[in-house]
DNA sequence: AGCACGCCGACT
DNA sequence: GTCGGCGTGCTC
């Protein structure tokens, strides 16, 4: 029997186990994580090399690796180990993790072209007409073959009539052609034209349309290109997020005493290996400038810096600082970039063109060589947790692990740290650093709490209180700017029939629909379900419809009636469709083209607006009563954050919280900007109810279209889980199964189990072994399972 | 996840 | 008769 080299290959998808392949000698040695082309089922797939493998059971026929797709692995040993850790910790398929680390152009199979074989025998008439032996097949032909019948192409490949051509064309420069220019051989233009005479010569660069007008037909154009008379001019690559301009003046900013202390504390640690820091700095205390100084220290040491931020469009201010400080040495990785931009950015990082990467959670995979420091800005932010496509990783926690693997410090920063992080700091596991003042003349704003039960204006503008109304008028008259914050988009969160009391709900998710005035649309904010022209009640056909509550759209409509001087701009995910658009809205406001900004969450982050002197929070309580153990923390963070938008430069800022529960301690702490008081209370409640940081959570979610089967399956899983936990001596508490807070989402019912434990790694390992022993936990095919380790919420 | 196979209902 | 719906089973 010939000796074989058996290797483990991971393939993206829900099959979390690896597959064993035979590696032919001529493919040569591989690096961990290297991309391979392997036969899989009836087709071929892109696989990732995991390492050598043991022979599988004898009934399995081992296939051969077809080829390696790159000369060497894209993963450094450090990055591969990090991905491996992530797959294990978050119960993810290693291939899914490795794929998340690559720009999409490198993870979607491979670019394929087809060619007719040289020798072809008998063929059906329809195909015979198309067939040109030995020639490449145009994409149009492929398309028409696909229309002839399903999987004709695949069949022809199997029969050897069509051959596949694999090209490593991700390396090809496929920037679009912007125009054409004449080469030095322009005199030879006579060769192009016949009969009708040559097309005219021209100077400089002309686009294809311009050339057409000059008499350059497509035929002439291609002929001239072939003769090298014309030279295509490729479009300039656009620098990602170029619209965010650097602020060079930040280089001149001097650190105040506190900021200097922080820099002086972290700097020596840069040479001393892994160490986590928690930087607790009040809003406006200048955390970004501290990050810049630390980054400079790392750059001086010829190392690189990775900085994570929440969603990038909202962190324009942070990026502007980094651009101002470090210019072209900074790049960003972000989902709003085109695939091409992502690839360019990723390549630049690998090649050492950029030493600093700023990006959201996915940037944790940046292939930076020799990382010297990792920064996680706004570490409490919920957007660091990825919950839908696997890997369901936490960007902040993963950052800590990547820092550990690189043996470098990690700085977590926030104005309202997560309870978990602050707890770690209080236990001495992270070093706490504090910024308690705003630099220069800026001071924290005064916060006034308004009791809506007493001071609410009745009637149409019921969401604005008298004190807020008066204050807004005063500020607008004084030519200052105002932000109104409302954590709810749409027109009215809820409709009710004025006659029978019926409220329309989403047919797939069974939650109340939100009314949008444009087109009388009802929309589900969870699944996107929409119905238009809602004008009469579904149940009694009554036409007297009541609009309960208020969303940003309704408030926007009422503002002109309330404030004659207001020039309003609205910012929410409906008004800002793309990421750039959100930034444009903020820019227009910053340039004082508007004096009143009305918006949701999106207005709360990273915005530096020196002329804003008043922030009104229309409904400070909203969100705090959600069925989620983190809802207080999130509401508190949001209130601090939004209050921090007021009074940045010389002007004394004011904040008004409108609330129906002015006695609530959450509101009191937020109005005093008292993080420590909030933390102390929250920590007690977390301990009483056994929530993080005292335990780790794993959420096991089942979904199915049949509620009864779902219920039985979930209950059965619960029993088996309990048995296995005691068998493996893992101390864990299992809650449930309960219906999920959003128990009916996108046409399927959902039940979940909560596992609380302090042996998280052992738990996930047990689940992994169980899953491979009993394929997919022996669940019925109709029931889906998702295992979310360290979930951010319990929805 | 794909992608095949396979078994039942609405058409020419 | 067929076209095509999506239930279910497999992938080294």
mmCIF file of C-alpha atoms in Angstrom, chain A residues 367-590:
data_model
loop_
_atom_site.group_PDB
_atom_site.id
_atom_site.type_symbol
_atom_site.label_atom_id
_atom_site.label_comp_id
_atom_site.label_asym_id
_atom_site.label_seq_id
_atom_site.Cartn_x
_atom_site.Cartn_y
_atom_site.Cartn_z
ATOM 1 C CA UNK A 367 -2.987 40.351 9.885
ATOM 2 C CA UNK A 368 -0.676 42.889 11.540
ATOM 3 C CA UNK A 369 2.849 41.630 11.957
ATOM 4 C CA UNK A 370 4.412 42.201 15.373
ATOM 5 C CA UNK A 371 1.541 43.694 17.348
ATOM 6 C CA UNK A 372 2.785 45.836 20.221
ATOM 7 C CA UNK A 373 -0.510 47.020 21.736
ATOM 8 C CA UNK A 374 -4.233 46.379 21.419
ATOM 9 C CA UNK A 375 -6.754 49.074 22.332
ATOM 10 C CA UNK A 376 -10.481 48.488 22.735
ATOM 11 C CA UNK A 377 -12.314 51.803 22.742
ATOM 12 C CA UNK A 378 -15.784 51.960 24.343
ATOM 13 C CA UNK A 379 -15.194 48.445 25.596
ATOM 14 C CA UNK A 380 -18.711 48.209 27.091
ATOM 15 C CA UNK A 381 -20.329 48.560 23.682
ATOM 16 C CA UNK A 382 -22.726 45.791 22.724
ATOM 17 C CA UNK A 383 -21.658 45.811 19.091
ATOM 18 C CA UNK A 384 -18.464 43.995 20.066
ATOM 19 C CA UNK A 385 -20.450 40.794 20.387
ATOM 20 C CA UNK A 386 -21.217 39.082 17.123
ATOM 21 C CA UNK A 387 -24.352 37.052 17.540
ATOM 22 C CA UNK A 388 -25.681 36.023 14.216
ATOM 23 C CA UNK A 389 -23.327 34.333 11.872
ATOM 24 C CA UNK A 390 -20.932 32.065 13.698
ATOM 25 C CA UNK A 391 -18.302 32.673 15.098
ATOM 26 C CA UNK A 392 -20.325 34.318 17.868
ATOM 27 C CA UNK A 393 -17.274 35.982 19.368
ATOM 28 C CA UNK A 394 -16.835 38.946 21.639
ATOM 29 C CA UNK A 395 -14.401 41.450 20.138
ATOM 30 C CA UNK A 396 -13.251 42.765 23.510
ATOM 31 C CA UNK A 397 -12.684 39.375 25.084
ATOM 32 C CA UNK A 398 -11.014 38.138 21.926
ATOM 33 C CA UNK A 399 -8.770 41.211 21.992
ATOM 34 C CA UNK A 400 -7.618 40.215 25.461
ATOM 35 C CA UNK A 401 -6.812 36.738 24.180
ATOM 36 C CA UNK A 402 -4.967 38.052 21.143
ATOM 37 C CA UNK A 403 -2.928 40.332 23.381
ATOM 38 C CA UNK A 404 -2.143 37.341 25.576
ATOM 39 C CA UNK A 405 -0.995 35.271 22.596
ATOM 40 C CA UNK A 406 1.203 38.162 21.481
ATOM 41 C CA UNK A 407 2.358 38.797 25.025
ATOM 42 C CA UNK A 408 1.560 42.516 24.828
ATOM 43 C CA UNK A 409 -0.601 44.890 26.876
ATOM 44 C CA UNK A 410 -4.240 45.574 26.077
ATOM 45 C CA UNK A 411 -6.048 48.791 27.009
ATOM 46 C CA UNK A 412 -9.827 48.747 27.425
ATOM 47 C CA UNK A 413 -11.350 52.211 27.522
ATOM 48 C CA UNK A 414 -14.784 53.476 28.453
ATOM 49 C CA UNK A 415 -16.729 56.190 30.199
ATOM 50 C CA UNK A 416 -19.004 53.531 31.634
ATOM 51 C CA UNK A 417 -17.076 50.266 31.748
ATOM 52 C CA UNK A 418 -18.901 46.989 31.517
ATOM 53 C CA UNK A 419 -19.610 45.502 34.912
ATOM 54 C CA UNK A 420 -17.413 42.541 33.941
ATOM 55 C CA UNK A 421 -14.385 44.671 33.166
ATOM 56 C CA UNK A 422 -14.724 46.921 36.185
ATOM 57 C CA UNK A 423 -15.053 43.851 38.372
ATOM 58 C CA UNK A 424 -11.842 42.411 36.932
ATOM 59 C CA UNK A 425 -10.146 45.720 37.704
ATOM 60 C CA UNK A 426 -11.499 45.748 41.255
ATOM 61 C CA UNK A 427 -10.095 42.233 41.726
ATOM 62 C CA UNK A 428 -6.708 43.440 40.542
ATOM 63 C CA UNK A 429 -6.733 41.358 37.396
ATOM 64 C CA UNK A 430 -6.792 44.494 35.250
ATOM 65 C CA UNK A 431 -4.960 47.662 36.213
ATOM 66 C CA UNK A 432 -7.415 50.537 36.605
ATOM 67 C CA UNK A 433 -6.508 53.901 35.092
ATOM 68 C CA UNK A 434 -8.730 56.933 35.559
ATOM 69 C CA UNK A 435 -9.440 60.209 33.826
ATOM 70 C CA UNK A 436 -11.740 62.256 36.014
ATOM 71 C CA UNK A 437 -11.633 65.695 34.393
ATOM 72 C CA UNK A 438 -12.343 67.258 31.071
ATOM 73 C CA UNK A 439 -9.269 69.036 29.702
ATOM 74 C CA UNK A 440 -9.117 72.817 29.323
ATOM 75 C CA UNK A 441 -12.168 74.839 30.271
ATOM 76 C CA UNK A 442 -14.740 72.186 29.510
ATOM 77 C CA UNK A 443 -16.762 70.957 32.454
ATOM 78 C CA UNK A 444 -19.326 68.230 32.818
ATOM 79 C CA UNK A 445 -22.825 69.362 31.974
ATOM 80 C CA UNK A 446 -25.523 69.904 34.579
ATOM 81 C CA UNK A 447 -28.189 67.269 34.386
ATOM 82 C CA UNK A 448 -31.769 68.119 35.214
ATOM 83 C CA UNK A 449 -34.335 65.394 35.748
ATOM 84 C CA UNK A 450 -37.858 66.243 34.655
ATOM 85 C CA UNK A 451 -40.816 64.276 35.955
ATOM 86 C CA UNK A 452 -43.042 63.650 32.980
ATOM 87 C CA UNK A 453 -45.983 62.734 35.179
ATOM 88 C CA UNK A 454 -46.076 66.350 36.312
ATOM 89 C CA UNK A 455 -44.396 68.391 33.624
ATOM 90 C CA UNK A 456 -45.426 66.642 30.440
ATOM 91 C CA UNK A 457 -47.112 68.798 27.829
ATOM 92 C CA UNK A 458 -50.417 67.144 27.080
ATOM 93 C CA UNK A 459 -51.800 66.485 23.639
ATOM 94 C CA UNK A 460 -49.915 66.175 20.402
ATOM 95 C CA UNK A 461 -46.496 67.057 21.780
ATOM 96 C CA UNK A 462 -46.817 64.850 24.842
ATOM 97 C CA UNK A 463 -43.247 63.704 24.557
ATOM 98 C CA UNK A 464 -41.836 67.138 25.407
ATOM 99 C CA UNK A 465 -41.994 68.674 28.871
ATOM 100 C CA UNK A 466 -42.418 72.358 29.634
ATOM 101 C CA UNK A 467 -38.899 72.744 31.063
ATOM 102 C CA UNK A 468 -37.345 71.098 28.012
ATOM 103 C CA UNK A 469 -39.435 73.210 25.660
ATOM 104 C CA UNK A 470 -38.357 76.408 27.396
ATOM 105 C CA UNK A 471 -34.723 75.404 27.450
ATOM 106 C CA UNK A 472 -34.629 74.431 23.775
ATOM 107 C CA UNK A 473 -36.134 77.785 22.825
ATOM 108 C CA UNK A 474 -33.523 79.596 24.921
ATOM 109 C CA UNK A 475 -30.607 77.740 23.341
ATOM 110 C CA UNK A 476 -31.840 78.129 19.785
ATOM 111 C CA UNK A 477 -32.375 81.841 20.361
ATOM 112 C CA UNK A 478 -28.799 82.098 21.627
ATOM 113 C CA UNK A 479 -27.591 80.496 18.379
ATOM 114 C CA UNK A 480 -26.482 77.326 20.118
ATOM 115 C CA UNK A 481 -27.184 73.765 19.049
ATOM 116 C CA UNK A 482 -29.454 71.184 20.612
ATOM 117 C CA UNK A 483 -29.596 67.406 20.445
ATOM 118 C CA UNK A 484 -32.798 65.540 21.171
ATOM 119 C CA UNK A 485 -32.359 61.858 21.850
ATOM 120 C CA UNK A 486 -35.088 59.286 21.472
ATOM 121 C CA UNK A 487 -34.284 55.633 21.490
ATOM 122 C CA UNK A 488 -37.007 54.666 19.089
ATOM 123 C CA UNK A 489 -37.196 55.093 15.363
ATOM 124 C CA UNK A 490 -40.246 55.145 13.163
ATOM 125 C CA UNK A 491 -43.371 57.200 13.650
ATOM 126 C CA UNK A 492 -45.277 55.576 16.444
ATOM 127 C CA UNK A 493 -44.081 52.436 18.152
ATOM 128 C CA UNK A 494 -47.596 51.098 18.302
ATOM 129 C CA UNK A 495 -50.969 51.426 16.648
ATOM 130 C CA UNK A 496 -54.273 50.646 18.227
ATOM 131 C CA UNK A 497 -57.726 50.564 16.720
ATOM 132 C CA UNK A 498 -59.781 53.312 18.295
ATOM 133 C CA UNK A 499 -62.884 51.152 18.078
ATOM 134 C CA UNK A 500 -61.997 47.577 19.005
ATOM 135 C CA UNK A 501 -58.562 48.095 20.533
ATOM 136 C CA UNK A 502 -56.823 45.717 18.113
ATOM 137 C CA UNK A 503 -53.074 46.157 17.632
ATOM 138 C CA UNK A 504 -51.425 44.799 14.479
ATOM 139 C CA UNK A 505 -48.459 42.499 15.009
ATOM 140 C CA UNK A 506 -45.829 40.916 12.785
ATOM 141 C CA UNK A 507 -47.039 37.614 11.315
ATOM 142 C CA UNK A 508 -43.564 36.079 11.614
ATOM 143 C CA UNK A 509 -42.357 37.499 14.892
ATOM 144 C CA UNK A 510 -45.568 38.203 16.743
ATOM 145 C CA UNK A 511 -44.352 41.518 18.105
ATOM 146 C CA UNK A 512 -46.028 44.869 17.654
ATOM 147 C CA UNK A 513 -45.421 46.562 14.342
ATOM 148 C CA UNK A 514 -44.047 50.083 14.150
ATOM 149 C CA UNK A 515 -45.871 52.659 12.094
ATOM 150 C CA UNK A 516 -43.939 54.756 9.575
ATOM 151 C CA UNK A 517 -45.807 57.679 8.173
ATOM 152 C CA UNK A 518 -44.352 57.490 4.672
ATOM 153 C CA UNK A 519 -46.761 55.234 2.755
ATOM 154 C CA UNK A 520 -48.652 54.418 5.973
ATOM 155 C CA UNK A 521 -46.217 51.571 6.384
ATOM 156 C CA UNK A 522 -46.153 49.096 9.210
ATOM 157 C CA UNK A 523 -42.753 47.543 9.769
ATOM 158 C CA UNK A 524 -41.325 44.880 12.007
ATOM 159 C CA UNK A 525 -38.015 46.186 13.326
ATOM 160 C CA UNK A 526 -36.765 42.687 13.949
ATOM 161 C CA UNK A 527 -37.338 40.876 10.665
ATOM 162 C CA UNK A 528 -38.072 43.764 8.304
ATOM 163 C CA UNK A 529 -41.604 42.616 7.441
ATOM 164 C CA UNK A 530 -43.496 45.514 5.900
ATOM 165 C CA UNK A 531 -47.034 46.224 4.822
ATOM 166 C CA UNK A 532 -48.139 49.490 3.313
ATOM 167 C CA UNK A 533 -51.337 51.525 3.261
ATOM 168 C CA UNK A 534 -52.562 50.486 6.640
ATOM 169 C CA UNK A 535 -55.685 52.582 6.984
ATOM 170 C CA UNK A 536 -58.323 50.374 8.542
ATOM 171 C CA UNK A 537 -58.346 47.891 11.382
ATOM 172 C CA UNK A 538 -57.685 44.261 10.430
ATOM 173 C CA UNK A 539 -60.175 43.025 12.956
ATOM 174 C CA UNK A 540 -63.188 45.369 12.846
ATOM 175 C CA UNK A 541 -62.347 47.428 9.721
ATOM 176 C CA UNK A 542 -62.688 50.570 11.801
ATOM 177 C CA UNK A 543 -60.829 53.586 10.455
ATOM 178 C CA UNK A 544 -60.250 55.465 13.687
ATOM 179 C CA UNK A 545 -56.649 54.479 14.364
ATOM 180 C CA UNK A 546 -54.754 55.716 17.369
ATOM 181 C CA UNK A 547 -51.027 56.292 17.229
ATOM 182 C CA UNK A 548 -49.603 55.469 20.600
ATOM 183 C CA UNK A 549 -46.236 56.718 21.783
ATOM 184 C CA UNK A 550 -43.723 58.500 19.611
ATOM 185 C CA UNK A 551 -40.796 57.576 17.391
ATOM 186 C CA UNK A 552 -38.238 59.906 15.790
ATOM 187 C CA UNK A 553 -40.418 60.489 12.735
ATOM 188 C CA UNK A 554 -43.382 61.687 14.729
ATOM 189 C CA UNK A 555 -41.209 63.941 16.843
ATOM 190 C CA UNK A 556 -39.580 65.365 13.727
ATOM 191 C CA UNK A 557 -42.982 66.220 12.338
ATOM 192 C CA UNK A 558 -44.044 68.029 15.499
ATOM 193 C CA UNK A 559 -40.876 70.041 16.014
ATOM 194 C CA UNK A 560 -41.699 72.951 13.675
ATOM 195 C CA UNK A 561 -44.940 73.444 15.602
ATOM 196 C CA UNK A 562 -43.057 73.464 18.887
ATOM 197 C CA UNK A 563 -39.955 75.415 17.927
ATOM 198 C CA UNK A 564 -40.283 77.977 15.187
ATOM 199 C CA UNK A 565 -36.532 78.584 15.058
ATOM 200 C CA UNK A 566 -35.508 74.968 14.691
ATOM 201 C CA UNK A 567 -33.754 73.697 11.607
ATOM 202 C CA UNK A 568 -33.968 70.008 12.267
ATOM 203 C CA UNK A 569 -32.030 67.092 10.923
ATOM 204 C CA UNK A 570 -32.904 63.541 11.870
ATOM 205 C CA UNK A 571 -30.375 60.763 12.341
ATOM 206 C CA UNK A 572 -31.509 57.190 12.689
ATOM 207 C CA UNK A 573 -31.052 54.039 10.687
ATOM 208 C CA UNK A 574 -33.956 55.019 8.429
ATOM 209 C CA UNK A 575 -32.666 58.479 7.551
ATOM 210 C CA UNK A 576 -29.053 57.310 7.274
ATOM 211 C CA UNK A 577 -29.186 54.410 4.885
ATOM 212 C CA UNK A 578 -25.478 53.931 4.235
ATOM 213 C CA UNK A 579 -22.632 54.510 6.624
ATOM 214 C CA UNK A 580 -21.350 57.512 4.747
ATOM 215 C CA UNK A 581 -24.735 59.090 4.976
ATOM 216 C CA UNK A 582 -24.715 58.936 8.776
ATOM 217 C CA UNK A 583 -21.382 60.676 8.707
ATOM 218 C CA UNK A 584 -22.709 63.326 6.301
ATOM 219 C CA UNK A 585 -25.616 64.065 8.593
ATOM 220 C CA UNK A 586 -23.283 64.507 11.545
ATOM 221 C CA UNK A 587 -20.972 66.659 9.452
ATOM 222 C CA UNK A 588 -23.787 68.917 8.306
ATOM 223 C CA UNK A 589 -24.789 69.359 11.914
ATOM 224 C CA UNK A 590 -21.202 70.002 13.008
#
